Amino acid sequence: MAPAPAPSVLLATSGASCPDARAWRWSWSSLPRVGAADWRSRGSVRCSPRRAGDGRLVAGARRLRTRAMVRKPEDGRIAGDSVDASEDEQVADLPIKIPERDFAGTPYVPVYVMLPLGVVNLQCELVDPEGLLEQLKTLKSVNVDGVMIDCWWGIVEADAPQAYNWSGYKRLFQMVRDLKLKLQVVMSFHDCGGNVGDDVHIPLPSWVMEIGQKNPDIYFTDREGRRNMECLTWGIDKERVLRGRTAVEVYFDYMRSFRVEFNEFFEDGIISEIEIGLGPCGELRYPSYPAKHGWEYPGIGEFQCYDRYLMKSLEKAAEVRGHSFWGKAPDNAGCYNSRPHETSFFRDGGEYDGYYGRFFLNWYSRVLIDHGDRVLSLANLAFEGCCIAVKLSGIHWWYKTASHAAELTAGFYNSCNRDGYATIVSMLKKHEIAMNFTCVELRTLDQYEDFPEAMADPEGLVWQVLNAAWDAQIPVASENALPCYDGEGYNKILENAKPRDDPDGRHLSAFTYLRLSPTLTEGNNLMEFERFVKRMHGETVLDKLM
């Protein structure tokens, strides 16, 4: 008796047979790319609630899995192809093995790594220099280009105005130079300790906080009158409330002191970039979603303009417009953890798109742009001839709604009928400033799976912002928003860093990894990171199936 024929195996996606998996992958990759104009015009996608079919589309796009289905030779049926399949027919989920994109020969993108927040303590002393040196040597061994370090205002000018102590940073910089690494240095005019990932507390200078005890309006303030002491309100940029100096003058004196103190590192080319802190977390935005005030993802946040200096500016703007009764902030915009549809201001057809709403949002976003304009004018004087950058935060939640509420409260007037990043990019272009943008490792589908109600679209946001900057011909760098150790996350970064088939060959000017830790330097994680660095550098690496 002849032996029974072996069962045959077919590959299928979403329950349909697909004898040639390669053909299926080709059909997906051949879908047309969406251009910037398409994103701005697709109101039915970005500005409407999720349609029933969207879930099926993104589910197919995600992990590209197959079902191995056993065909029984006696009846030709395929397990899994019918609800009537018998119990003895088995279905197994198997991942499709997809070759990684080959980045060999692509443009060289430098890779930096952020150093730990507490590498210099409050006395401006280098913490654990021996341990840090070993970590730096490890980074050097995988060919990173350099490191990023925060120079904290609250450490350097801690005790008295214009009394600067740079000692710990000087020792650190010498260590980096000895290893022939480069430095990205952040002028950090905010405090540290109240945000995700903050493991140390570094307050603002004590003499500034003494002023704040008598005049709390030097801080950003919300509708309930709660002060945010993470950074100074932009309302005092031109107010002499800091021992006879304006906030902008204080920032300039600090930057100028750094430039003089570390002149040799500029001359030797060790300092490759200066990033100017312009708000909370060093980012150009309002502190609209502070965890210390109870915000949780994906809350829309709150407007932060209730200090007397910004309220005075708003009242003046309303008078100039001829509607003095507009000189107040919205009272119907919800609270930190509201959803857009729960508020009269942000809901579809809400007041955000009315005459008063447009006036207020124009003023609110203009204050942000004017602050950047003032500080960057002086930064160019302090750091003439050096590359200067500004960090922009990736506020991707509620991006698929009409109002883009979370972006609006942060100062980005990017509702569905308006490009809120073009004006920011134009200001950066005026000063020839590079842009550093976050969240390039995030996937829209991951956000959809974890928080479907957030209507988030990090990929759409990254595409919009990066192309706005590239169209203006300013350098664009980026960093990850959350820790990343896996190939899947690195591949997403690479795709954004070097867009496939871009006719102009546009790519990131640099990438900074968040952040150096013992976890990063563990065996498998370090190997994965080294592969990522090589591919960012355009080197050949051995193919690895996902």
PDB file of N, CA and C in Angstrom, residues 40-107:
ATOM      1  N   ARG A  40      -2.780  66.979   3.456  1.00  0.00           N
ATOM      2  CA  ARG A  40      -3.521  68.176   3.843  1.00  0.00           C
ATOM      3  C   ARG A  40      -4.949  68.138   3.311  1.00  0.00           C
ATOM      4  N   SER A  41      -5.183  67.424   2.192  1.00  0.00           N
ATOM      5  CA  SER A  41      -6.513  67.461   1.584  1.00  0.00           C
ATOM      6  C   SER A  41      -7.401  66.307   2.007  1.00  0.00           C
ATOM      7  N   ARG A  42      -6.810  65.280   2.649  1.00  0.00           N
ATOM      8  CA  ARG A  42      -7.616  64.119   2.976  1.00  0.00           C
ATOM      9  C   ARG A  42      -8.361  64.321   4.275  1.00  0.00           C
ATOM     10  N   GLY A  43      -9.291  65.276   4.275  1.00  0.00           N
ATOM     11  CA  GLY A  43     -10.031  65.564   5.487  1.00  0.00           C
ATOM     12  C   GLY A  43     -10.844  64.383   5.962  1.00  0.00           C
ATOM     13  N   SER A  44     -11.316  63.540   5.032  1.00  0.00           N
ATOM     14  CA  SER A  44     -12.131  62.405   5.430  1.00  0.00           C
ATOM     15  C   SER A  44     -11.334  61.396   6.241  1.00  0.00           C
ATOM     16  N   VAL A  45      -9.995  61.405   6.074  1.00  0.00           N
ATOM     17  CA  VAL A  45      -9.173  60.479   6.841  1.00  0.00           C
ATOM     18  C   VAL A  45      -8.682  61.132   8.115  1.00  0.00           C
ATOM     19  N   ARG A  46      -8.133  62.339   7.999  1.00  0.00           N
ATOM     20  CA  ARG A  46      -7.501  62.972   9.148  1.00  0.00           C
ATOM     21  C   ARG A  46      -8.501  63.595  10.095  1.00  0.00           C
ATOM     22  N   CYS A  47      -9.642  64.005   9.598  1.00  0.00           N
ATOM     23  CA  CYS A  47     -10.524  64.822  10.400  1.00  0.00           C
ATOM     24  C   CYS A  47     -11.841  64.134  10.724  1.00  0.00           C
ATOM     25  N   SER A  48     -11.942  62.855  10.521  1.00  0.00           N
ATOM     26  CA  SER A  48     -13.171  62.135  10.800  1.00  0.00           C
ATOM     27  C   SER A  48     -12.894  60.989  11.745  1.00  0.00           C
ATOM     28  N   PRO A  49     -13.923  60.533  12.482  1.00  0.00           N
ATOM     29  CA  PRO A  49     -13.729  59.365  13.331  1.00  0.00           C
ATOM     30  C   PRO A  49     -13.314  58.170  12.498  1.00  0.00           C
ATOM     31  N   ARG A  50     -12.688  57.204  13.124  1.00  0.00           N
ATOM     32  CA  ARG A  50     -12.180  56.021  12.436  1.00  0.00           C
ATOM     33  C   ARG A  50     -13.311  55.281  11.746  1.00  0.00           C
ATOM     34  N   ARG A  51     -13.072  54.923  10.483  1.00  0.00           N
ATOM     35  CA  ARG A  51     -14.049  54.150   9.743  1.00  0.00           C
ATOM     36  C   ARG A  51     -13.885  52.670  10.034  1.00  0.00           C
ATOM     37  N   ALA A  52     -14.923  51.906   9.767  1.00  0.00           N
ATOM     38  CA  ALA A  52     -14.886  50.484  10.095  1.00  0.00           C
ATOM     39  C   ALA A  52     -13.768  49.766   9.367  1.00  0.00           C
ATOM     40  N   GLY A  53     -13.468  50.183   8.142  1.00  0.00           N
ATOM     41  CA  GLY A  53     -12.454  49.488   7.350  1.00  0.00           C
ATOM     42  C   GLY A  53     -11.039  49.822   7.734  1.00  0.00           C
ATOM     43  N   ASP A  54     -10.818  50.932   8.467  1.00  0.00           N
ATOM     44  CA  ASP A  54      -9.456  51.336   8.783  1.00  0.00           C
ATOM     45  C   ASP A  54      -8.728  50.271   9.585  1.00  0.00           C
ATOM     46  N   GLY A  55      -9.448  49.649  10.516  1.00  0.00           N
ATOM     47  CA  GLY A  55      -8.816  48.645  11.356  1.00  0.00           C
ATOM     48  C   GLY A  55      -8.304  47.484  10.543  1.00  0.00           C
ATOM     49  N   ARG A  56      -9.052  47.091   9.520  1.00  0.00           N
ATOM     50  CA  ARG A  56      -8.601  45.986   8.681  1.00  0.00           C
ATOM     51  C   ARG A  56      -7.365  46.376   7.887  1.00  0.00           C
ATOM     52  N   LEU A  57      -7.342  47.617   7.419  1.00  0.00           N
ATOM     53  CA  LEU A  57      -6.196  48.070   6.627  1.00  0.00           C
ATOM     54  C   LEU A  57      -4.926  48.062   7.454  1.00  0.00           C
ATOM     55  N   VAL A  58      -4.984  48.696   8.634  1.00  0.00           N
ATOM     56  CA  VAL A  58      -3.768  48.789   9.433  1.00  0.00           C
ATOM     57  C   VAL A  58      -3.387  47.444  10.016  1.00  0.00           C
ATOM     58  N   ALA A  59      -4.388  46.598  10.284  1.00  0.00           N
ATOM     59  CA  ALA A  59      -4.048  45.274  10.797  1.00  0.00           C
ATOM     60  C   ALA A  59      -3.254  44.490   9.763  1.00  0.00           C
ATOM     61  N   GLY A  60      -3.597  44.653   8.493  1.00  0.00           N
ATOM     62  CA  GLY A  60      -2.843  43.973   7.444  1.00  0.00           C
ATOM     63  C   GLY A  60      -1.466  44.552   7.279  1.00  0.00           C
ATOM     64  N   ALA A  61      -1.313  45.834   7.607  1.00  0.00           N
ATOM     65  CA  ALA A  61      -0.016  46.487   7.410  1.00  0.00           C
ATOM     66  C   ALA A  61       0.961  46.206   8.523  1.00  0.00           C
ATOM     67  N   ARG A  62       0.504  45.718   9.644  1.00  0.00           N
ATOM     68  CA  ARG A  62       1.339  45.689  10.829  1.00  0.00           C
ATOM     69  C   ARG A  62       2.448  44.659  10.794  1.00  0.00           C
ATOM     70  N   ARG A  63       2.164  43.500  11.269  1.00  0.00           N
ATOM     71  CA  ARG A  63       3.257  42.558  11.483  1.00  0.00           C
ATOM     72  C   ARG A  63       3.423  41.554  10.359  1.00  0.00           C
ATOM     73  N   LEU A  64       2.615  41.681   9.322  1.00  0.00           N
ATOM     74  CA  LEU A  64       2.776  40.850   8.133  1.00  0.00           C
ATOM     75  C   LEU A  64       2.907  39.368   8.503  1.00  0.00           C
ATOM     76  N   ARG A  65       1.839  38.849   9.073  1.00  0.00           N
ATOM     77  CA  ARG A  65       1.855  37.458   9.491  1.00  0.00           C
ATOM     78  C   ARG A  65       1.111  36.594   8.475  1.00  0.00           C
ATOM     79  N   THR A  66       1.411  35.294   8.462  1.00  0.00           N
ATOM     80  CA  THR A  66       0.716  34.363   7.590  1.00  0.00           C
ATOM     81  C   THR A  66       0.093  33.265   8.423  1.00  0.00           C
ATOM     82  N   ARG A  67      -0.815  32.530   7.764  1.00  0.00           N
ATOM     83  CA  ARG A  67      -1.329  31.331   8.402  1.00  0.00           C
ATOM     84  C   ARG A  67      -0.888  30.132   7.582  1.00  0.00           C
ATOM     85  N   ALA A  68      -0.260  29.189   8.220  1.00  0.00           N
ATOM     86  CA  ALA A  68       0.114  27.948   7.545  1.00  0.00           C
ATOM     87  C   ALA A  68      -1.075  27.008   7.656  1.00  0.00           C
ATOM     88  N   MET A  69      -1.668  26.646   6.524  1.00  0.00           N
ATOM     89  CA  MET A  69      -2.906  25.885   6.538  1.00  0.00           C
ATOM     90  C   MET A  69      -2.686  24.531   5.881  1.00  0.00           C
ATOM     91  N   VAL A  70      -3.098  23.495   6.544  1.00  0.00           N
ATOM     92  CA  VAL A  70      -2.835  22.128   6.090  1.00  0.00           C
ATOM     93  C   VAL A  70      -3.948  21.675   5.158  1.00  0.00           C
ATOM     94  N   ARG A  71      -3.573  21.337   3.922  1.00  0.00           N
ATOM     95  CA  ARG A  71      -4.543  20.806   2.971  1.00  0.00           C
ATOM     96  C   ARG A  71      -4.609  19.286   3.116  1.00  0.00           C
ATOM     97  N   LYS A  72      -5.812  18.781   3.382  1.00  0.00           N
ATOM     98  CA  LYS A  72      -5.968  17.326   3.519  1.00  0.00           C
ATOM     99  C   LYS A  72      -6.127  16.701   2.143  1.00  0.00           C
ATOM    100  N   PRO A  73      -5.289  15.749   1.807  1.00  0.00           N
ATOM    101  CA  PRO A  73      -5.290  15.192   0.448  1.00  0.00           C
ATOM    102  C   PRO A  73      -6.593  14.499   0.082  1.00  0.00           C
ATOM    103  N   GLU A  74      -7.352  14.025   1.086  1.00  0.00           N
ATOM    104  CA  GLU A  74      -8.515  13.234   0.724  1.00  0.00           C
ATOM    105  C   GLU A  74      -9.684  14.092   0.250  1.00  0.00           C
ATOM    106  N   ASP A  75      -9.766  15.351   0.708  1.00  0.00           N
ATOM    107  CA  ASP A  75     -10.917  16.149   0.261  1.00  0.00           C
ATOM    108  C   ASP A  75     -10.514  17.501  -0.304  1.00  0.00           C
ATOM    109  N   GLY A  76      -9.219  17.839  -0.247  1.00  0.00           N
ATOM    110  CA  GLY A  76      -8.759  19.081  -0.855  1.00  0.00           C
ATOM    111  C   GLY A  76      -9.107  20.334  -0.080  1.00  0.00           C
ATOM    112  N   ARG A  77      -9.737  20.185   1.088  1.00  0.00           N
ATOM    113  CA  ARG A  77     -10.094  21.378   1.859  1.00  0.00           C
ATOM    114  C   ARG A  77      -8.885  21.943   2.585  1.00  0.00           C
ATOM    115  N   ILE A  78      -8.951  23.211   2.840  1.00  0.00           N
ATOM    116  CA  ILE A  78      -7.846  23.886   3.517  1.00  0.00           C
ATOM    117  C   ILE A  78      -8.302  24.290   4.910  1.00  0.00           C
ATOM    118  N   ALA A  79      -7.532  23.893   5.914  1.00  0.00           N
ATOM    119  CA  ALA A  79      -7.899  24.281   7.276  1.00  0.00           C
ATOM    120  C   ALA A  79      -7.890  25.791   7.393  1.00  0.00           C
ATOM    121  N   GLY A  80      -8.937  26.342   7.972  1.00  0.00           N
ATOM    122  CA  GLY A  80      -8.996  27.774   8.183  1.00  0.00           C
ATOM    123  C   GLY A  80      -9.720  28.510   7.096  1.00  0.00           C
ATOM    124  N   ASP A  81     -10.116  27.847   5.964  1.00  0.00           N
ATOM    125  CA  ASP A  81     -10.754  28.592   4.893  1.00  0.00           C
ATOM    126  C   ASP A  81     -12.265  28.610   5.027  1.00  0.00           C
ATOM    127  N   SER A  82     -12.798  28.030   6.105  1.00  0.00           N
ATOM    128  CA  SER A  82     -14.246  28.005   6.283  1.00  0.00           C
ATOM    129  C   SER A  82     -14.578  27.875   7.743  1.00  0.00           C
ATOM    130  N   VAL A  83     -15.682  28.462   8.137  1.00  0.00           N
ATOM    131  CA  VAL A  83     -16.122  28.337   9.519  1.00  0.00           C
ATOM    132  C   VAL A  83     -16.545  26.912   9.822  1.00  0.00           C
ATOM    133  N   ASP A  84     -16.740  26.088   8.782  1.00  0.00           N
ATOM    134  CA  ASP A  84     -17.152  24.708   8.968  1.00  0.00           C
ATOM    135  C   ASP A  84     -15.979  23.752   9.091  1.00  0.00           C
ATOM    136  N   ALA A  85     -14.770  24.283   9.153  1.00  0.00           N
ATOM    137  CA  ALA A  85     -13.593  23.414   9.232  1.00  0.00           C
ATOM    138  C   ALA A  85     -13.681  22.533  10.462  1.00  0.00           C
ATOM    139  N   SER A  86     -13.272  21.301  10.320  1.00  0.00           N
ATOM    140  CA  SER A  86     -13.354  20.360  11.435  1.00  0.00           C
ATOM    141  C   SER A  86     -12.254  20.635  12.440  1.00  0.00           C
ATOM    142  N   GLU A  87     -12.427  20.110  13.649  1.00  0.00           N
ATOM    143  CA  GLU A  87     -11.518  20.413  14.743  1.00  0.00           C
ATOM    144  C   GLU A  87     -10.113  19.875  14.508  1.00  0.00           C
ATOM    145  N   ASP A  88      -9.996  18.773  13.682  1.00  0.00           N
ATOM    146  CA  ASP A  88      -8.669  18.206  13.512  1.00  0.00           C
ATOM    147  C   ASP A  88      -7.822  18.946  12.489  1.00  0.00           C
ATOM    148  N   GLU A  89      -8.382  19.963  11.846  1.00  0.00           N
ATOM    149  CA  GLU A  89      -7.595  20.776  10.921  1.00  0.00           C
ATOM    150  C   GLU A  89      -6.918  21.876  11.724  1.00  0.00           C
ATOM    151  N   GLN A  90      -5.619  22.059  11.585  1.00  0.00           N
ATOM    152  CA  GLN A  90      -4.862  22.966  12.436  1.00  0.00           C
ATOM    153  C   GLN A  90      -4.380  24.176  11.661  1.00  0.00           C
ATOM    154  N   VAL A  91      -4.379  25.291  12.354  1.00  0.00           N
ATOM    155  CA  VAL A  91      -3.912  26.551  11.781  1.00  0.00           C
ATOM    156  C   VAL A  91      -2.805  27.096  12.673  1.00  0.00           C
ATOM    157  N   ALA A  92      -1.692  27.466  12.085  1.00  0.00           N
ATOM    158  CA  ALA A  92      -0.576  28.020  12.864  1.00  0.00           C
ATOM    159  C   ALA A  92      -0.230  29.403  12.338  1.00  0.00           C
ATOM    160  N   ASP A  93      -0.076  30.383  13.250  1.00  0.00           N
ATOM    161  CA  ASP A  93       0.366  31.725  12.866  1.00  0.00           C
ATOM    162  C   ASP A  93       1.875  31.734  12.763  1.00  0.00           C
ATOM    163  N   LEU A  94       2.365  32.111  11.591  1.00  0.00           N
ATOM    164  CA  LEU A  94       3.801  32.175  11.367  1.00  0.00           C
ATOM    165  C   LEU A  94       4.169  33.544  10.823  1.00  0.00           C
ATOM    166  N   PRO A  95       5.265  34.151  11.316  1.00  0.00           N
ATOM    167  CA  PRO A  95       5.678  35.451  10.778  1.00  0.00           C
ATOM    168  C   PRO A  95       6.293  35.297   9.404  1.00  0.00           C
ATOM    169  N   ILE A  96       5.949  36.213   8.504  1.00  0.00           N
ATOM    170  CA  ILE A  96       6.608  36.236   7.199  1.00  0.00           C
ATOM    171  C   ILE A  96       8.032  36.748   7.384  1.00  0.00           C
ATOM    172  N   LYS A  97       8.982  36.114   6.771  1.00  0.00           N
ATOM    173  CA  LYS A  97      10.377  36.544   6.832  1.00  0.00           C
ATOM    174  C   LYS A  97      10.633  37.544   5.714  1.00  0.00           C
ATOM    175  N   ILE A  98      10.777  38.795   6.078  1.00  0.00           N
ATOM    176  CA  ILE A  98      10.963  39.853   5.084  1.00  0.00           C
ATOM    177  C   ILE A  98      12.382  40.396   5.176  1.00  0.00           C
ATOM    178  N   PRO A  99      13.134  40.346   4.113  1.00  0.00           N
ATOM    179  CA  PRO A  99      14.492  40.896   4.146  1.00  0.00           C
ATOM    180  C   PRO A  99      14.467  42.386   4.482  1.00  0.00           C
ATOM    181  N   GLU A 100      15.420  42.813   5.294  1.00  0.00           N
ATOM    182  CA  GLU A 100      15.523  44.220   5.626  1.00  0.00           C
ATOM    183  C   GLU A 100      15.989  45.008   4.401  1.00  0.00           C
ATOM    184  N   ARG A 101      15.618  46.269   4.393  1.00  0.00           N
ATOM    185  CA  ARG A 101      16.094  47.140   3.323  1.00  0.00           C
ATOM    186  C   ARG A 101      17.606  47.301   3.431  1.00  0.00           C
ATOM    187  N   ASP A 102      18.262  47.284   2.308  1.00  0.00           N
ATOM    188  CA  ASP A 102      19.719  47.431   2.263  1.00  0.00           C
ATOM    189  C   ASP A 102      20.068  48.912   2.214  1.00  0.00           C
ATOM    190  N   PHE A 103      20.763  49.397   3.240  1.00  0.00           N
ATOM    191  CA  PHE A 103      21.149  50.801   3.298  1.00  0.00           C
ATOM    192  C   PHE A 103      22.603  51.025   2.902  1.00  0.00           C
ATOM    193  N   ALA A 104      23.249  50.016   2.403  1.00  0.00           N
ATOM    194  CA  ALA A 104      24.637  50.165   1.949  1.00  0.00           C
ATOM    195  C   ALA A 104      24.701  51.184   0.822  1.00  0.00           C
ATOM    196  N   GLY A 105      25.639  52.106   0.938  1.00  0.00           N
ATOM    197  CA  GLY A 105      25.803  53.122  -0.089  1.00  0.00           C
ATOM    198  C   GLY A 105      24.891  54.314   0.047  1.00  0.00           C
ATOM    199  N   THR A 106      24.014  54.322   1.057  1.00  0.00           N
ATOM    200  CA  THR A 106      23.142  55.477   1.278  1.00  0.00           C
ATOM    201  C   THR A 106      23.925  56.570   2.006  1.00  0.00           C
ATOM    202  N   PRO A 107      23.405  57.798   2.053  1.00  0.00           N
ATOM    203  CA  PRO A 107      24.147  58.898   2.684  1.00  0.00           C
ATOM    204  C   PRO A 107      24.513  58.607   4.145  1.00  0.00           C
TER     205      PRO A 107
END
